[in-house]
Coordinates of C-alpha atoms in Angstrom, one line a residue:
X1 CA 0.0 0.0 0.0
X2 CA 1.7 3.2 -1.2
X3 CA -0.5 5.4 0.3
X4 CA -3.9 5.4 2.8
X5 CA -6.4 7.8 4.4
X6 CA -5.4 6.7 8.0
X7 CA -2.3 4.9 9.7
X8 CA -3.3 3.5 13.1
X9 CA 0.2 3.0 15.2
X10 CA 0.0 1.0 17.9
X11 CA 2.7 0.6 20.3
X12 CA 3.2 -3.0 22.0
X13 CA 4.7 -3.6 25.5
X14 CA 3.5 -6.8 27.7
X15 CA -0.4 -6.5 26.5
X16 CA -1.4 -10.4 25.4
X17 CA -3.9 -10.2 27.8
X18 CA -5.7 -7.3 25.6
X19 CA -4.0 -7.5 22.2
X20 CA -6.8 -9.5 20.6
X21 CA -9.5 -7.1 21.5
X22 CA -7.3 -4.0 20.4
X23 CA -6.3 -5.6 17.1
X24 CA -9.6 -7.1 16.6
X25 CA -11.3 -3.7 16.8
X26 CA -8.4 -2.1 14.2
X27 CA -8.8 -4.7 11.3
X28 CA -12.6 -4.3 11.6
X29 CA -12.7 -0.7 11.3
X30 CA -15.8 0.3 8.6
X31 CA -12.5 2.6 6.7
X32 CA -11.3 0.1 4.2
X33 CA -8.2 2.2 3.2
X34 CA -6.0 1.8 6.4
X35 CA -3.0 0.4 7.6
X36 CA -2.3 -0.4 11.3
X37 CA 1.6 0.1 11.9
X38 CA 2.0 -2.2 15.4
X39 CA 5.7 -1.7 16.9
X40 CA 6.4 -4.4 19.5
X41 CA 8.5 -2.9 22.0
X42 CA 10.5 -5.9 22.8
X43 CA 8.2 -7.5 24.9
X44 CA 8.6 -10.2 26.3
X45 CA 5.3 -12.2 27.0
X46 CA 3.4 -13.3 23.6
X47 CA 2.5 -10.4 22.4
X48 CA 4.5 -10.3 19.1
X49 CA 3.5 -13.9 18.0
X50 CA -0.1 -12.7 18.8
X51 CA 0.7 -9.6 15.8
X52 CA 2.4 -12.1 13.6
X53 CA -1.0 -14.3 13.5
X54 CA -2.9 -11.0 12.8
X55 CA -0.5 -10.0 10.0
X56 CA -0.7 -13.4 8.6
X57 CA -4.2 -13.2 8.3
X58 CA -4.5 -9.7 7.0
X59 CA -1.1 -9.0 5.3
X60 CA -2.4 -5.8 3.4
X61 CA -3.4 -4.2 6.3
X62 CA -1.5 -5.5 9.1
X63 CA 2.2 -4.2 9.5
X64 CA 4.7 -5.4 12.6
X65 CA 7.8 -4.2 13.3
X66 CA 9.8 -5.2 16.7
X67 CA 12.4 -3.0 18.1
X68 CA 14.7 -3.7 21.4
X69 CA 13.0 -2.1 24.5
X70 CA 13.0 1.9 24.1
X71 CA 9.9 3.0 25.7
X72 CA 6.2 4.0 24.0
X73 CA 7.5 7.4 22.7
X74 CA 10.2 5.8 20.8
X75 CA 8.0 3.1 19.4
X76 CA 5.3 5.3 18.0
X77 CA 8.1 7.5 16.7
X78 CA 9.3 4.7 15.0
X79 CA 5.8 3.8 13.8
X80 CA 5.3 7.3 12.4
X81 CA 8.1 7.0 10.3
X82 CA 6.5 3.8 8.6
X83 CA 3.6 5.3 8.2
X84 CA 2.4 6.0 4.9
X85 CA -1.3 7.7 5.9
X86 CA -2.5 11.4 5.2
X87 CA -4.1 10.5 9.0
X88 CA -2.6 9.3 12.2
X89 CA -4.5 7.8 15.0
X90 CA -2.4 6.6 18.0
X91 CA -4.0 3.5 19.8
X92 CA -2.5 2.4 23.2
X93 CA -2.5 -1.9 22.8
X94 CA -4.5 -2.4 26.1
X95 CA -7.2 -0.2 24.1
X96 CA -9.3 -0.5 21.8
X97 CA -11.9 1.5 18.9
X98 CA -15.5 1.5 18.4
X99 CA -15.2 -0.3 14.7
X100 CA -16.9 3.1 12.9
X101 CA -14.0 5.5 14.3
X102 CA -11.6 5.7 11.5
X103 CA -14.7 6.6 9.1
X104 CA -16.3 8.7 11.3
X105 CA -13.1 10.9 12.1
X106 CA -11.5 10.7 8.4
X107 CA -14.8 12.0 7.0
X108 CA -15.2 14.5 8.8
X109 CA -11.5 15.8 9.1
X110 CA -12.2 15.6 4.9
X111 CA -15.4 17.5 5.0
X112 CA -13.8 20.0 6.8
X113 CA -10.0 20.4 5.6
X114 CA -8.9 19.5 9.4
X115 CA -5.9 19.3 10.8
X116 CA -6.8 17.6 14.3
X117 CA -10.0 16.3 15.2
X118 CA -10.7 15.8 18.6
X119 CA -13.2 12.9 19.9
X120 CA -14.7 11.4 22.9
X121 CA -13.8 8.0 24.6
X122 CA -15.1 5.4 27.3
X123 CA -12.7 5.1 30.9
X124 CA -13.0 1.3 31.4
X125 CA -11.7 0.9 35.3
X126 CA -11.1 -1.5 36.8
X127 CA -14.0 -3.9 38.4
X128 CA -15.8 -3.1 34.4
X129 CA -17.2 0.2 35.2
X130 CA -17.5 2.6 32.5
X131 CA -17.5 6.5 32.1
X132 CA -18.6 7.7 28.8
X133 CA -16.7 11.1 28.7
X134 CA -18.2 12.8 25.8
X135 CA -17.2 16.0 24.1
X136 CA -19.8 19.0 23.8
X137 CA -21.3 19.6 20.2
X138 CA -19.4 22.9 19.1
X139 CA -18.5 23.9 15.4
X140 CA -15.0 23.3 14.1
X141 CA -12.4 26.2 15.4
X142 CA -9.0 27.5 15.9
X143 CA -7.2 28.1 19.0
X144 CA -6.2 31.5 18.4
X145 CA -10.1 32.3 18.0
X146 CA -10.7 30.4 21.2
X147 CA -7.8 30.6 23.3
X148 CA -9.5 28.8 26.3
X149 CA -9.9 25.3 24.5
X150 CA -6.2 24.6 25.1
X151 CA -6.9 24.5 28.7
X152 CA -9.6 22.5 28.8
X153 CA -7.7 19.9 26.2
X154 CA -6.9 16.6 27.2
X155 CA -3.2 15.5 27.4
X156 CA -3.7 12.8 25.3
X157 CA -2.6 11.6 21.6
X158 CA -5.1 8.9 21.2
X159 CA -8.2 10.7 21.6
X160 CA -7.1 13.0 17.8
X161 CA -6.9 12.4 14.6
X162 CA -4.0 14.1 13.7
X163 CA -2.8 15.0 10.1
X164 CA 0.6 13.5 9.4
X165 CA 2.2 16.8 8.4
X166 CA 1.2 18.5 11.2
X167 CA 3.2 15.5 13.9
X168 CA 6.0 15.6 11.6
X169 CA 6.2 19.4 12.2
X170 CA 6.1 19.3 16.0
X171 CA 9.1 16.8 15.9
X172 CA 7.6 14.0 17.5
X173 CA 7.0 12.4 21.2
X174 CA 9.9 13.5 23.2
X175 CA 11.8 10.4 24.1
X176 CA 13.1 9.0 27.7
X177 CA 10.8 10.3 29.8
X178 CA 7.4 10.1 31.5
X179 CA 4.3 12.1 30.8
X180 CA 5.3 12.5 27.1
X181 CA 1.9 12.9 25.9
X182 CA 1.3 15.7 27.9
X183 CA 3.4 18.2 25.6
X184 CA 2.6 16.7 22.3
X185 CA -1.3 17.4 22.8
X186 CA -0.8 20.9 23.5
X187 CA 1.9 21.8 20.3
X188 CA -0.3 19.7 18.3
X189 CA -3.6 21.8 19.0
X190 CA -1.5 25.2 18.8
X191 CA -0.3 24.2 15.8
X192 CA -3.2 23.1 13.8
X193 CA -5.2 25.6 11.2
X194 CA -8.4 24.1 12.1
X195 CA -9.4 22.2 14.2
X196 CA -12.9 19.5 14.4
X197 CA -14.8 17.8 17.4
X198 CA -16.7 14.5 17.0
X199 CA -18.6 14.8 20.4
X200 CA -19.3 10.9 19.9
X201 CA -17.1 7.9 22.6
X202 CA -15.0 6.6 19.9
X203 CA -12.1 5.1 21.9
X204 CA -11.9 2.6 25.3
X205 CA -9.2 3.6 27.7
X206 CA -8.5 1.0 30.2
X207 CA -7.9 3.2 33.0
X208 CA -4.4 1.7 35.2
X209 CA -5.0 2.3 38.4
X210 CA -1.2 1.1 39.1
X211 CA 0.9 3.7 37.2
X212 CA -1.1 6.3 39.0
X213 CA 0.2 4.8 42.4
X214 CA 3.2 4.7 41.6
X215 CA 6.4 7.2 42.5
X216 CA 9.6 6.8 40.5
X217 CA 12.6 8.9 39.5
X218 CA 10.5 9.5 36.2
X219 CA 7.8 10.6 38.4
X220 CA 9.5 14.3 38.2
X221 CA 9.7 14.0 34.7
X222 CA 6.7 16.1 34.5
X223 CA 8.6 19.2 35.0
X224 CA 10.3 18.4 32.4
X225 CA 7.5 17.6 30.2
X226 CA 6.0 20.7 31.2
X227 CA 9.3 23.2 30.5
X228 CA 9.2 20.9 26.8
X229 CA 5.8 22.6 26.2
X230 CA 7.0 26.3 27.4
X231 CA 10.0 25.6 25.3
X232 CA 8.0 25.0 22.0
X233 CA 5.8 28.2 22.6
X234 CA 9.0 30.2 23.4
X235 CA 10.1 29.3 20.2
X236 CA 8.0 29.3 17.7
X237 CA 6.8 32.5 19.4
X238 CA 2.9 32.1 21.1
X239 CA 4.3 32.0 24.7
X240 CA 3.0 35.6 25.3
X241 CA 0.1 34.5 22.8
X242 CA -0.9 31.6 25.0
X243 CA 0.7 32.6 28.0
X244 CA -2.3 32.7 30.3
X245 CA -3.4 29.1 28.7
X246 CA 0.0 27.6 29.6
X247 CA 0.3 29.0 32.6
X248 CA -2.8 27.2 34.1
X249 CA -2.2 24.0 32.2
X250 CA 1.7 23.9 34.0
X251 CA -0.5 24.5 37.4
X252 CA -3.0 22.0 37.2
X253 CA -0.6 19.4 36.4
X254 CA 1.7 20.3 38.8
X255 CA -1.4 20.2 41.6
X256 CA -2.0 16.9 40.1
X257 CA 1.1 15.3 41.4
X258 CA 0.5 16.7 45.3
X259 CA -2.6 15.1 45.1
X260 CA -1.1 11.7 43.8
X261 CA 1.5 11.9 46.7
X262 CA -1.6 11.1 48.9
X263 CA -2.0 7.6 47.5
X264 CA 2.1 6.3 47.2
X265 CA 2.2 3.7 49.6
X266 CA 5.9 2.1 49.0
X267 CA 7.9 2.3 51.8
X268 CA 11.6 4.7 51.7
X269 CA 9.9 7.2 49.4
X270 CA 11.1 10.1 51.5
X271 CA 13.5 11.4 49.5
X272 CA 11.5 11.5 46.1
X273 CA 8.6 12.9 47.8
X274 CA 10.4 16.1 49.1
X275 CA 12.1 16.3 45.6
X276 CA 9.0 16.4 43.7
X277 CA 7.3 18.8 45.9
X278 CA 10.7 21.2 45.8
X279 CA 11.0 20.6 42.0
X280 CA 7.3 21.5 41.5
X281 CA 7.5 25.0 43.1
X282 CA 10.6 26.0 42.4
X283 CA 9.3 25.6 38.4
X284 CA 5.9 27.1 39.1
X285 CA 8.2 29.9 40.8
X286 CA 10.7 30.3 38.3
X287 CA 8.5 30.1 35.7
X288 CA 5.2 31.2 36.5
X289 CA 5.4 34.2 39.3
X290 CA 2.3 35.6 39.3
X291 CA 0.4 32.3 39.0
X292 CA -2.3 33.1 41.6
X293 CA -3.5 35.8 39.8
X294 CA -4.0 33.7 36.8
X295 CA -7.7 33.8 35.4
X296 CA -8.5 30.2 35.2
X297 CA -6.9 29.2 38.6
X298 CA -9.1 31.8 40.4
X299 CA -12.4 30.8 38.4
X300 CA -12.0 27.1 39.5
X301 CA -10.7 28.1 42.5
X302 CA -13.6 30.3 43.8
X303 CA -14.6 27.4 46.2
X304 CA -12.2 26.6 49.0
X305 CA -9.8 29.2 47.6
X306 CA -8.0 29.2 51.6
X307 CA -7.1 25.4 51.3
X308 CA -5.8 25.4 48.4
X309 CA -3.3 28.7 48.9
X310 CA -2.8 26.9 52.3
X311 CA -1.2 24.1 50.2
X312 CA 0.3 26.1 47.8
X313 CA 1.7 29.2 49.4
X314 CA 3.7 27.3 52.3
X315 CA 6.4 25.1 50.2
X316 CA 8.2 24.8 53.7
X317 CA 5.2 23.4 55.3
X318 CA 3.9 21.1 52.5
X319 CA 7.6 19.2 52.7
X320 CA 7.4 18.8 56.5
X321 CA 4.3 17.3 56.0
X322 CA 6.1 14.6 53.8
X323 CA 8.2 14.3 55.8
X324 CA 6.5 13.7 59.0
X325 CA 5.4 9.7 58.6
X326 CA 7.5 9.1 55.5
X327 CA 4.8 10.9 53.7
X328 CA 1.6 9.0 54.9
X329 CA -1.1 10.2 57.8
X330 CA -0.4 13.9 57.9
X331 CA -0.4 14.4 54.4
X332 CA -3.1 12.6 53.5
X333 CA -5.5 14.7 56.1
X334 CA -3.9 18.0 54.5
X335 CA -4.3 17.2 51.1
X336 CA -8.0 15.4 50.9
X337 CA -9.1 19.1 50.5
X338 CA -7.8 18.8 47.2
X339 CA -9.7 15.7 46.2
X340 CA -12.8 17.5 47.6
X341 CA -12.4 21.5 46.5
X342 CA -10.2 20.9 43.5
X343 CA -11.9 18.0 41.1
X344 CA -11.9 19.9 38.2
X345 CA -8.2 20.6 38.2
X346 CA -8.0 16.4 37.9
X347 CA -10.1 16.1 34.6
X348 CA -8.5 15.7 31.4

């Protein structure tokens, strides 16, 4: 196949227990002119001889690559520059489609010379409950007409079509580190003409409760995500453009990993715990002075405004409260308030 309307890249890392269902939704997608692109990260369960059976049934359609272990920004990098599509659709393996997405999301990216279309998708957690998170009905647009949908965008890449041109032009998925997503959502939607909503569930996220609970060293990569976005604006000059956008976007994120600190339970975390909570404000700091005074902090914030500054205004404090208890009783008390006041700064 020389060329197609939509390459679906799938990226492969210890999923047999799902790979059927995520495949088995891609090669019966209604779009006949597809190609899926599926990049076995070196996994090693079964997961690659479960591809090879897919691509011997479906050899037009079905394309496998396997590449040593470099994380899920490298392998959908690498599946990007396979990719032959005027369309790219990212589909995490543990995931799957609703079979009429590809048609529903190329025709209408068609029908309306888009660059990014934007869709809804189904949480599957854990125990089978499901969340249909649908996006409103609105007309096609551009961000510089409305500057607010960048904060409210989900940090995402599989919930967009995304023109190939345009990924090529941002550079990519920044490779080793965590939260990579998080940039490439934002300098995809500031870069795009035009951009289109399906308000329809087209995509099921399995929801890991795990990586959520979870502190590592990459755990502070989301600085550094954050600082890649900044970066991108700096340079291609929307920083002051967007400023107020980013600005509230580098906060809520940042909030979001005070409140996770809450629910790490592994034992001898001190050390990362303080780390993350002195890395966080010294960016916000550094970067972002007169954050408080940001417009979409104080509308959200209108409720239980003195917890949250309580929290936020007293760096010192915050730490001894991690530190106290190796980061468990105290802090959990102190930071429920942000589970309770601050929900919205938690939804993608």
């Amino acid at each position: 196949m020389d060329t197609c309307k939509v390459s679906i890249i799938v990226p492969v890392y210890k999923v047999e227990q799902y790979l059927g269902q995520c495949m088995d939704s891609l090669v019966g997608q209604t779009l006949e002119e597809i190609e899926i692109i599926a990049v076995n990260d070196g996994s090693p369960d079964n997961s690659l001889a479960i591809l090879q059976e897919y691509r011997d049934r479906d050899p037009e359609k079905v394309n496998v690559f396997s590449i040593e272990n470099q994380g899920v920004s490298h392998a959908r990098n690498y599946g990007v520059s396979k990719a032959k599509g005027e369309y790219l659709l990212f589909v995490d393996s543990d995931d799957y489609l609703e079979k009429n997405a590809c048609q529903k999301l190329y025709e209408h990216a068609k029908l309306h010379d888009n660059d990014l279309v934007l869709f809804g998708r189904y949480n599957l957690r854990e125990g089978g409950e499901t969340e249909k998170l649908y996006l409103p009905v609105v007309e096609d647009f551009s961000l510089r007409e409305y500057k607010e949908e960048m904060a409210r965008l989900s940090p995402f890449p599989w919930d967009k079509l995304i023109r190939r041109e345009l990924f090529q032009e941002i550079g990519g998925f920044p490779e080793g580190i965590r939260f990579e997503d998080l940039p490439v959502a934002h300098m995809l939607a500031v870069s795009a003409r035009k951009i289109g909503v399906v308000s329809e569930c087209l995509y099921h996220y399995r929801v890991q409760a795990g990586f959520l609970n979870t502190l590592t060293e990459h755990t502070l990569d989301i600085v550094t995500a954050l600082k890649i976005l900044v970066n991108f604006l700096k340079d291609k000059g929307l920083y002051q453009e967007y400023h107020q956008e980013v600005e509230y976007i580098c906060v809520r994120h940042c909030c979001y990993r005070f409140v996770n600190l809450r629910k790490f339970t592994e034992k001898g975390k001190l050390d990362l715990q303080m780390r993350l909570v002195q890395l966080v404000y010294d960016f916000l700091e550094s970067e972002f002075p007169k954050w408080r005074e940001n417009p979409y902090v104080r509308r959200k914030m209108a409720v239980g405004m003195k917890h949250f500054l309580f929290v936020c205004e007293r760096p010192k404090l915050m730490m001894k409260f991690v530190q106290k208890t190796d980061g468990k009783s105290i802090l959990r008390k102190k930071l429920w308030v942000w589970v309770r006041y601050f929900p919205y700064l938690l939804r993608n």
